[in-house]
């Protein structure tokens, strides 16, 4: 039976595919969500039974949990727990249980995206002993529970977008041998994950900043990639007189948009709408837009009658009717959509009405026509779904989403 | 383990209808099916195939009214008690298809499910008259083209390539749809050569290029492990022909040593 391992597809999506991955060692094409490790569980029970019989080391899962019961949860404590396990003896008894327990606790300790920690727990497996020495052992998954444990650990790395390195490979090779399933899984991860790591046309740092202003700058710059003439500026509301809030505004507007503002009729109001959501990996930023109602599509240009000799037309030779419309028309910029003209985007420190008013005031310096146009502040918008009000009342409009 | 019982892998609806009811409902559709068949015969005699020129675009699905949405199916992990995500396909205020919902990576505590958090949109299988399975033929095109407005999250595009044998029932060719976010629409063209083979959520070792004359479905998955609402507005999904794109497959096709790939 050919055992196959495959990359986990859903992992691909996460964080621009920094994580793809892999491989259950079950048969051919495994379902994603359901674990199919029945053969492995059965070996687990045999393993557990043997441990009970030898009665040398009465470590239960309760004592393993004890390694991670520290009140203080950080990387150092986690590493110390791993070291403490190592000191229990050279046999490293119960390392599979310990690694599973560690994997479960990684997120609480905030180390689930840390390659060093993954290497640390994979390194807890004894070296040499589990390397197959003949083809039968190799074909029939020598030490299945341990191999599955290593595969699950690699899969967790993949889901969290952690790219392994050659040291990880050496750990796996020294533990399970060159042709083992964990090493195959490692190979698949190293093939696919770098392929998609930088595939996004709008790259974001692997760990986006936590600072709200930096995030807002990234978000606005990303939205502004639609027009190369855009510029992103950070404005301060304290430069506006009568401004109540003292905060920052990240404003993005292009030269095309400024031109559109100048062409707007002064009798029709334009709207500031939002906040809408934009995601930068797992970080959420709320942004606002300045939008005017869509103009009717440009009038097609009528063909001009060059030589009117009493409206002579001879359709048979292909002479066209002068009244016929052509497809030629005014070129439409990317901002003029059928659902409105986008005149600018911004994100502010407080997301308050006052800060948006300051934004419009500050835009007037580059868009003089804006002073003449009535501006409405609304929440509902056809462009997108606005964020909840309670998110608005936060001090900052950026919120970190727990993963 | 060695064969598939049904194309849905056990995930079909659990309600079984009586045979008499099925016959009665089937007869109701006889009229429309005969009409379809008539059209097919006429089309055969007309013999007027599509002649694709460079730069031609064919909007395969245009999501602009309620009737167009009936061609799509939304599923999520909560449908079968395997998670808590939800999603829907509706018409947005601007009159386009809106694929939205909420992704939750919370895993139900049943000891069986290991990970959760996806929501999926899939087109219905194309069928000829009398409910005979058929295929979409995109072999004259080189790119998948779509006009969408996303929220900055990444989605997965899945081209279904189900064949006759059960091993191919779950064949899906995937690539990522990156969305910019923001109020502007984005036009995305993805070469078919970039789509890689996956089956039941696992990227396969032995890669082949997608069979474009055998397309059975197109799907969009949301599942980027971010616990938050997602929103993807879709104007149309189509195919595009660019003769300058000569790449046939973007991934290495060399033979790996024995026992390395399976």
XYZ file of C-alpha atoms in Angstrom:
665
model
C 0.000 0.000 0.000
C 1.441 3.275 -1.002
C 1.135 5.686 1.860
C 0.604 9.168 0.630
C 0.955 12.482 2.270
C -0.431 15.643 0.986
C -0.450 19.259 1.709
C -3.314 20.668 3.632
C -5.097 22.976 1.289
C -6.853 25.221 3.713
C -3.523 26.044 5.201
C -2.674 27.633 1.891
C -5.057 30.424 2.433
C -3.772 31.482 5.727
C -1.415 34.401 5.773
C -0.789 34.513 2.093
C -0.034 30.953 2.031
C 2.914 31.006 4.205
C 1.580 27.739 5.282
C 0.740 25.000 3.084
C 1.030 21.649 3.983
C 0.668 18.342 4.326
C 0.462 15.008 4.726
C -1.417 12.667 6.740
C 0.112 9.324 6.387
C -3.187 7.746 5.663
C -4.123 6.372 2.324
C -4.294 8.117 -0.978
C -6.526 11.167 -0.694
C -7.390 12.089 2.814
C -10.299 14.249 3.915
C -9.288 17.563 5.324
C -11.103 17.985 8.504
C -11.537 14.550 9.886
C -8.647 12.729 11.342
C -8.191 9.293 9.904
C -5.605 7.816 12.108
C -7.388 4.772 13.329
C -4.464 2.450 12.806
C -2.387 4.825 14.765
C -4.753 5.084 17.663
C -4.770 1.343 17.984
C -1.021 1.317 18.228
C -1.348 4.023 20.796
C -3.388 1.803 23.069
C -0.820 -0.928 22.740
C 1.821 1.588 23.640
C -0.123 2.773 26.626
C -0.727 -0.765 27.815
C 2.929 -1.583 27.655
C 3.755 1.478 29.655
C 1.295 0.518 32.320
C 2.839 -2.913 32.625
C 6.401 -1.861 33.029
C 5.267 0.424 35.827
C 8.612 2.132 35.982
C 7.453 5.636 35.454
C 3.957 6.515 36.573
C 3.575 9.715 34.591
C 0.005 10.432 33.735
C -1.373 13.052 31.408
C -2.186 15.079 34.504
C 1.483 15.406 35.358
C 2.245 16.367 31.766
C -0.262 19.170 31.969
C 1.594 20.286 35.041
C 4.502 21.332 32.856
C 2.318 23.997 31.299
C 0.268 25.081 34.289
C 2.478 28.060 35.005
C 0.634 31.337 35.593
C 3.167 33.202 33.580
C 2.804 32.250 29.938
C 5.594 33.222 27.613
C 8.279 31.710 25.442
C 10.871 31.427 28.205
C 8.535 29.484 30.463
C 7.631 27.210 27.573
C 11.273 26.478 26.808
C 11.958 25.792 30.482
C 9.065 23.313 30.517
C 10.643 21.481 27.577
C 13.999 21.450 29.331
C 12.363 20.180 32.500
C 10.892 17.287 30.560
C 14.317 16.448 29.230
C 15.739 16.201 32.743
C 13.324 13.404 33.627
C 15.699 10.865 32.215
C 17.612 9.825 29.162
C 14.802 7.576 27.912
C 12.497 10.545 27.295
C 9.567 8.398 28.300
C 6.202 9.806 27.287
C 7.603 12.267 24.792
C 4.661 11.790 22.407
C 2.193 12.741 25.089
C 4.373 15.633 26.092
C 4.648 16.937 22.518
C 0.893 16.718 22.002
C 0.323 18.555 25.267
C 2.881 21.162 24.249
C 1.227 21.671 20.866
C -2.094 22.232 22.543
C -0.632 24.873 24.842
C 1.445 26.745 22.307
C -1.154 29.337 21.473
C -1.705 30.176 25.135
C 1.995 30.794 25.474
C 2.028 32.856 22.302
C 4.675 30.680 20.663
C 2.548 29.059 17.963
C 4.324 31.004 15.228
C 7.810 30.493 16.549
C 10.014 28.086 14.598
C 12.520 27.792 17.434
C 9.884 26.385 19.755
C 8.714 23.838 17.208
C 12.273 22.679 16.778
C 12.615 22.447 20.531
C 9.667 20.104 20.931
C 10.545 18.007 17.877
C 14.016 17.643 19.325
C 12.549 15.921 22.382
C 12.127 12.748 20.363
C 14.927 10.228 20.942
C 17.449 10.044 18.140
C 18.592 6.923 16.375
C 16.275 4.409 17.971
C 13.382 4.950 15.592
C 15.289 4.835 12.318
C 14.133 1.800 10.318
C 16.812 -0.758 9.645
C 15.122 -2.806 6.934
C 12.641 -2.235 4.113
C 9.743 -3.794 5.963
C 10.051 -1.403 8.847
C 10.347 1.427 6.420
C 7.306 0.442 4.377
C 5.069 -0.206 7.354
C 5.614 3.033 9.226
C 8.115 2.192 11.889
C 7.051 3.681 15.247
C 3.732 4.920 13.870
C 2.607 6.896 16.863
C 5.838 8.817 17.015
C 5.816 9.488 13.285
C 2.215 10.654 13.408
C 3.100 12.916 16.303
C 5.886 14.535 14.288
C 3.553 14.896 11.301
C 0.896 16.555 13.455
C 3.523 18.916 14.780
C 4.599 19.815 11.246
C 0.979 20.278 10.284
C 0.471 22.705 13.122
C 3.494 24.620 11.863
C 1.926 24.718 8.443
C -1.422 25.951 9.712
C 0.343 28.735 11.540
C 2.459 29.640 8.538
C 5.782 28.632 10.035
C 8.287 27.648 7.391
C 10.682 24.953 8.628
C 14.411 25.174 8.049
C 17.209 22.693 7.403
C 17.760 22.209 11.110
C 14.199 20.900 11.360
C 15.052 18.474 8.604
C 18.126 17.250 10.440
C 16.107 16.685 13.597
C 13.539 14.657 11.664
C 16.162 12.690 9.739
C 18.088 11.825 12.869
C 14.898 10.724 14.554
C 13.058 8.806 11.850
C 15.482 8.289 8.984
C 15.720 9.647 5.496
C 12.647 8.045 3.945
C 10.202 8.475 6.795
C 6.831 10.160 6.543
C 7.745 13.224 8.606
C 10.701 13.858 6.293
C 8.392 13.508 3.278
C 6.015 15.953 4.849
C 8.891 18.307 5.461
C 9.815 18.014 1.781
C 6.305 18.872 0.685
C 6.203 21.867 3.004
C 9.516 23.117 1.671
C 8.277 22.717 -1.888
C 4.914 24.438 -1.583
C 5.135 26.957 1.209
C 7.846 29.180 -0.316
C 5.948 29.129 -3.619
C 3.048 31.006 -2.108
C 4.878 32.892 0.587
C 5.321 35.976 -1.575
C 2.635 35.327 -4.162
C 0.369 38.133 -3.064
C 0.426 41.206 -5.285
C -0.166 43.277 -2.146
C 2.502 42.013 0.229
C 2.240 42.596 3.955
C 4.996 41.935 6.497
C 4.936 38.408 7.911
C 3.939 39.818 11.266
C 2.038 43.042 10.663
C 2.723 45.872 13.101
C 0.558 46.259 16.174
C 0.630 50.033 16.066
C -2.668 51.420 14.802
C -1.079 54.221 12.812
C 1.365 51.931 11.031
C -1.436 49.507 10.221
C -3.612 52.301 8.886
C -0.773 53.481 6.666
C -0.328 49.974 5.289
C -4.048 49.618 4.690
C -4.494 52.949 2.947
C -1.391 52.401 0.848
C -2.759 49.032 -0.166
C -6.090 50.469 -1.221
C -4.309 53.225 -3.126
C -2.445 50.749 -5.338
C -5.444 50.993 -7.617
C -4.146 54.296 -8.969
C -0.407 54.886 -9.417
C -0.843 58.648 -8.982
C -2.064 58.166 -5.400
C -0.254 59.516 -2.424
C -0.707 58.569 1.202
C -0.333 61.361 3.728
C -0.502 61.371 7.491
C -2.381 64.411 8.736
C -2.847 65.714 12.262
C -6.217 67.002 13.380
C -4.701 69.595 15.701
C -3.813 71.635 12.635
C -7.537 72.182 12.059
C -9.157 74.888 14.074
C -12.180 73.905 16.185
C -11.193 70.226 16.023
C -12.216 68.418 19.209
C -10.229 65.216 18.736
C -6.475 65.312 18.710
C -5.541 62.389 16.537
C -4.008 61.330 13.239
C -5.595 60.786 9.858
C -4.080 58.626 7.140
C -5.459 59.975 3.921
C -5.066 58.509 0.469
C -5.988 60.415 -2.630
C -4.750 60.417 -6.191
C -4.328 63.246 -8.677
C -7.171 61.728 -10.695
C -9.427 61.919 -7.691
C -8.479 65.537 -7.061
C -9.409 66.298 -10.627
C -12.737 64.538 -10.177
C -13.473 66.609 -7.086
C -12.835 69.786 -9.054
C -15.325 68.689 -11.689
C -18.086 67.901 -9.206
C -21.268 69.994 -9.289
C -21.620 72.081 -6.138
C -25.335 71.459 -5.717
C -25.132 67.716 -5.159
C -23.917 66.472 -1.778
C -21.108 63.955 -1.467
C -20.821 61.464 1.341
C -18.286 60.249 3.851
C -19.127 56.616 4.487
C -17.790 53.892 6.696
C -16.107 52.401 8.535
C -15.577 49.433 6.243
C -13.335 46.510 6.986
C -10.010 45.729 5.413
C -7.813 42.909 6.620
C -4.049 42.888 6.729
C -3.397 39.247 7.509
C -5.217 38.848 10.823
C -5.337 42.552 11.625
C -8.457 44.550 10.951
C -8.511 48.201 9.971
C -11.616 50.305 9.560
C -11.510 52.837 6.735
C -13.762 55.571 5.409
C -14.395 56.730 1.891
C -15.448 59.965 0.305
C -17.971 59.103 -2.364
C -20.069 61.011 -4.873
C -23.054 59.528 -6.602
C -22.262 57.855 -9.893
C -22.483 59.960 -12.984
C -24.537 58.672 -15.856
C -22.326 56.844 -18.326
C -20.630 59.217 -20.737
C -22.639 60.133 -23.806
C -21.353 58.317 -26.840
C -20.014 60.758 -29.345
C -22.258 61.239 -32.338
C -20.659 60.883 -35.713
C -20.204 64.244 -37.271
C -21.544 64.891 -40.704
C -18.581 66.011 -42.722
C -20.161 66.552 -46.083
C -23.869 67.102 -45.810
C -25.180 67.109 -49.334
C -28.788 67.008 -48.292
C -28.388 63.952 -46.044
C -27.468 61.580 -48.800
C -26.967 58.046 -47.563
C -26.379 54.941 -49.517
C -26.499 52.050 -47.044
C -25.460 49.458 -49.619
C -21.884 50.714 -49.822
C -21.621 50.896 -46.069
C -22.319 54.560 -45.508
C -23.457 54.955 -41.978
C -26.404 56.857 -40.733
C -25.091 60.109 -39.244
C -27.452 59.659 -36.300
C -25.969 56.303 -35.377
C -24.126 56.184 -32.098
C -20.550 55.062 -31.844
C -18.808 53.308 -29.038
C -16.282 56.061 -28.654
C -16.658 58.073 -25.509
C -14.946 59.872 -22.729
C -12.363 57.638 -21.049
C -13.523 56.716 -17.557
C -11.070 56.616 -14.668
C -10.880 53.666 -12.297
C -12.554 55.716 -9.569
C -15.760 56.250 -11.510
C -17.649 53.081 -10.802
C -21.256 52.261 -11.464
C -21.909 52.474 -7.727
C -20.315 55.849 -7.165
C -17.232 57.960 -7.669
C -14.584 57.215 -5.066
C -12.904 60.502 -4.187
C -10.594 59.405 -1.399
C -10.007 56.948 1.425
C -8.839 57.490 4.959
C -8.390 55.877 8.336
C -8.371 57.962 11.489
C -7.126 57.369 14.995
C -10.532 57.685 16.612
C -12.907 56.927 13.716
C -15.102 59.690 15.105
C -17.290 62.095 13.205
C -15.100 64.929 14.327
C -11.942 63.369 12.942
C -13.713 62.797 9.625
C -14.790 66.399 9.557
C -11.174 67.352 10.096
C -10.246 65.067 7.208
C -12.598 66.888 4.862
C -11.274 70.226 6.114
C -7.701 69.128 5.498
C -8.584 67.816 2.043
C -9.796 71.281 1.129
C -6.217 72.479 0.863
C -5.625 70.172 -2.104
C -9.241 70.130 -3.334
C -10.483 73.740 -3.246
C -13.836 72.804 -4.742
C -14.600 70.708 -1.662
C -15.317 73.890 0.297
C -18.328 74.547 -1.917
C -19.835 71.054 -1.894
C -22.109 69.860 0.914
C -20.705 66.790 2.649
C -22.883 64.240 4.429
C -21.646 61.784 7.024
C -23.433 58.464 6.826
C -22.928 54.953 8.039
C -24.963 52.942 5.570
C -23.412 52.532 2.188
C -23.999 50.388 -0.855
C -20.258 49.952 -1.229
C -19.861 47.661 1.714
C -20.922 46.578 5.108
C -19.955 48.976 7.847
C -18.460 47.836 11.097
C -20.433 47.677 14.310
C -20.894 50.835 16.342
C -19.211 49.393 19.424
C -16.031 48.967 17.435
C -16.293 52.648 16.628
C -16.228 53.703 20.238
C -12.814 52.123 20.698
C -9.960 54.492 21.083
C -8.346 53.195 17.960
C -10.117 51.913 14.917
C -7.765 49.031 14.558
C -8.547 45.884 16.359
C -6.595 42.718 16.578
C -8.570 39.652 15.863
C -7.708 36.691 18.002
C -6.650 33.844 15.798
C -10.360 3.639 2.062
C -9.907 2.142 -1.400
C -13.091 3.347 -3.094
C -15.695 6.072 -2.871
C -19.258 5.168 -2.111
C -20.760 8.358 -3.543
C -19.412 11.551 -5.163
C -20.192 13.583 -2.079
C -18.109 11.434 0.219
C -20.947 10.951 2.677
C -21.720 14.653 2.939
C -25.032 14.604 1.034
C -28.304 15.598 2.622
C -29.688 13.040 4.974
C -33.325 13.388 3.935
C -34.404 10.552 1.677
C -37.533 10.960 -0.451
C -39.891 8.215 -1.465
C -39.593 6.785 -4.942
C -43.145 7.724 -5.962
C -42.513 11.311 -4.996
C -39.295 11.362 -6.975
C -41.064 9.953 -10.047
C -43.850 12.490 -9.734
C -41.431 15.384 -9.436
C -39.297 14.003 -12.234
C -42.243 13.882 -14.609
C -42.923 17.545 -13.905
C -39.518 18.358 -15.285
C -40.050 16.290 -18.416
C -41.361 19.257 -20.343
C -38.366 21.469 -19.674
C -35.977 18.609 -20.335
C -37.536 17.879 -23.722
C -37.297 21.553 -24.568
C -33.631 21.497 -23.611
C -33.097 18.454 -25.761
C -34.758 20.167 -28.730
C -32.386 23.077 -28.360
C -29.437 20.721 -28.230
C -30.487 19.013 -31.449
C -30.985 22.359 -33.148
C -27.580 23.500 -31.942
C -26.002 20.367 -33.352
C -27.452 21.013 -36.787
C -26.555 24.666 -36.717
C -22.962 23.590 -36.031
C -21.773 27.029 -35.057
C -18.996 26.606 -32.512
C -17.487 29.448 -30.529
C -14.508 30.908 -32.339
C -12.264 32.453 -29.696
C -10.099 35.353 -30.827
C -7.141 36.789 -28.876
C -8.402 38.998 -26.097
C -11.839 37.457 -26.052
C -13.550 37.213 -22.732
C -16.470 34.989 -21.968
C -18.494 35.750 -18.862
C -19.414 32.283 -17.738
C -21.277 33.331 -14.632
C -22.655 36.788 -14.148
C -24.066 37.264 -10.693
C -26.469 40.122 -11.167
C -29.885 38.779 -10.213
C -31.537 36.296 -7.917
C -31.977 33.751 -10.694
C -28.228 33.694 -11.320
C -27.611 32.797 -7.685
C -29.584 29.579 -7.995
C -26.674 28.159 -9.929
C -24.534 28.287 -6.791
C -24.335 26.346 -3.611
C -22.967 27.612 -0.308
C -21.634 25.165 2.236
C -19.748 25.583 5.471
C -18.391 23.429 8.240
C -21.449 24.065 10.395
C -23.650 22.234 7.861
C -22.501 18.891 9.154
C -21.702 19.852 12.716
C -17.990 20.144 12.016
C -17.555 23.765 12.958
C -19.226 27.085 13.560
C -18.662 29.066 10.353
C -21.555 30.315 8.287
C -21.974 31.981 4.951
C -24.444 33.014 2.297
C -24.670 34.191 -1.281
C -26.999 37.134 -1.748
C -27.455 40.149 -3.966
C -25.523 43.148 -2.663
C -27.013 46.673 -2.511
C -25.182 47.470 -5.744
C -26.797 44.514 -7.485
C -23.975 41.995 -7.612
C -23.371 38.641 -6.035
C -22.255 38.921 -2.448
C -20.494 35.973 -0.827
C -20.326 36.812 2.847
C -20.399 35.168 6.211
C -18.330 34.524 9.266
C -15.335 32.261 9.687
C -14.853 30.631 13.045
C -11.928 28.342 13.735
C -13.530 27.030 16.891
C -13.421 23.247 16.815
C -16.432 21.312 18.087
C -15.493 19.118 20.998
C -16.455 15.790 19.532
C -12.961 14.326 19.454
C -13.245 13.697 15.723
C -12.819 17.060 14.061
C -9.305 18.442 14.233
C -9.610 21.818 12.544
C -12.516 23.958 11.473
C -13.253 27.246 9.787
C -14.290 27.255 6.156
C -17.120 28.474 4.003
C -17.419 27.424 0.404
C -19.224 28.584 -2.707
C -19.549 26.134 -5.578
C -21.281 26.240 -8.915
C -23.747 23.544 -9.869
C -22.653 20.736 -12.141
C -23.452 21.571 -15.788
C -25.992 19.198 -17.235
C -27.388 18.378 -20.625
C -31.023 17.472 -21.181
C -32.488 14.663 -19.079
C -30.031 15.458 -16.316
C -27.062 13.970 -18.083
C -23.744 15.129 -16.675
C -21.859 17.454 -18.934
C -18.662 19.488 -18.839
C -17.673 23.062 -19.406
C -15.143 23.387 -22.183
C -12.618 26.117 -21.475
C -9.818 24.611 -23.541
C -9.710 27.605 -25.893
C -9.020 30.013 -23.040
C -5.903 30.634 -21.010
C -7.017 32.634 -17.982
C -9.719 32.681 -15.411
C -10.995 36.216 -15.180
C -13.126 37.684 -12.458
C -14.235 41.071 -11.285
C -14.545 41.141 -7.533
C -14.449 43.471 -4.574
C -12.973 41.823 -1.520
C -11.958 42.784 1.963
C -8.227 42.117 1.842
C -8.530 38.472 2.777
C -7.388 35.576 0.637
C -9.780 33.138 -0.934
C -9.187 29.875 -2.720
C -10.424 29.264 -6.240
C -11.255 25.668 -6.995
C -11.796 24.319 -10.487
C -13.574 21.005 -10.194
C -12.330 18.362 -12.587
C -14.357 15.309 -11.622
C -13.940 12.455 -14.028
C -15.532 9.062 -14.462
C -13.581 7.020 -11.944
C -14.028 7.507 -8.225
C -10.404 8.471 -7.652
C -11.007 11.620 -9.713
C -14.335 12.580 -8.144
C -12.680 14.902 -5.701
C -10.048 16.316 -8.027
C -9.862 20.043 -7.624
C -7.397 22.482 -9.127
C -6.778 25.410 -6.869
C -5.167 28.770 -6.772
C -5.428 31.676 -4.408
C -7.522 34.709 -5.056
C -5.812 37.641 -3.391
C -8.096 40.585 -2.782
C -6.917 44.122 -2.383
C -9.715 45.410 -0.220
C -11.045 48.936 -0.408
C -13.930 50.469 -2.305
C -12.621 49.784 -5.796
C -13.429 46.767 -7.903
C -10.558 44.563 -8.867
C -10.145 42.661 -12.099
C -8.176 39.476 -11.612
C -6.849 37.221 -14.325
C -5.255 33.992 -13.206
C -3.606 31.714 -15.776
C -4.986 28.206 -15.718
C -1.397 26.973 -15.740
C -1.008 28.115 -12.148
C -3.729 25.909 -10.734
C -2.363 22.958 -8.782
C -4.027 19.637 -8.117
C -5.562 18.913 -4.759
C -7.997 16.335 -3.578
C -10.062 16.386 -0.416
C -8.084 19.356 0.794
C -4.639 17.848 0.249
C -2.214 19.117 -2.355
C -1.096 16.105 -4.364
C 2.480 15.024 -4.923
C 2.060 14.069 -8.548
C 0.907 17.252 -10.200
C -0.755 17.562 -13.581
C -2.313 20.525 -15.285
C -6.033 21.107 -15.202
C -8.104 19.457 -17.936
C -9.895 22.498 -19.307
C -12.317 20.551 -21.480
C -13.555 18.701 -18.418
C -14.456 21.439 -15.985
C -17.297 20.390 -13.732
C -17.491 23.245 -11.251
C -15.909 26.381 -9.959
C -15.672 27.088 -6.275
C -14.538 29.882 -4.020
C -13.504 28.999 -0.486
C -13.040 31.283 2.462
C -10.933 29.674 5.144
C -7.915 31.751 6.031
C -8.155 31.014 9.757
C -9.105 34.560 10.694
C -12.033 34.635 13.075
C -13.965 37.466 11.526
C -16.674 38.215 8.994
C -15.670 37.990 5.359
C -17.180 39.712 2.369
C -16.523 39.118 -1.310
C -18.620 40.866 -3.893
C -18.584 39.186 -7.295
C -19.567 40.881 -10.535
C -18.759 38.062 -12.903
C -16.539 35.041 -13.300
C -15.368 34.255 -16.767
C -12.582 33.014 -18.962
C -10.141 34.961 -21.084
C -7.937 34.137 -24.017
C -4.424 35.518 -24.211
C -2.322 33.778 -26.876
C 0.848 35.308 -25.454
C 0.511 33.177 -22.348
C 2.345 30.065 -23.417
C 3.071 28.487 -20.051
C 1.288 25.163 -19.745
C 2.028 24.331 -16.134
C 3.726 26.456 -13.518
C 5.074 23.683 -11.311
C 8.014 21.354 -11.758
C 7.176 18.214 -13.685
C 10.411 16.252 -13.295
C 10.146 12.716 -12.015
C 11.004 12.462 -8.349
C 13.092 9.523 -7.116
C 11.254 6.361 -6.187
C 9.352 6.447 -2.905
C 9.673 10.227 -2.682
C 6.341 11.205 -4.167
C 3.275 9.110 -4.180
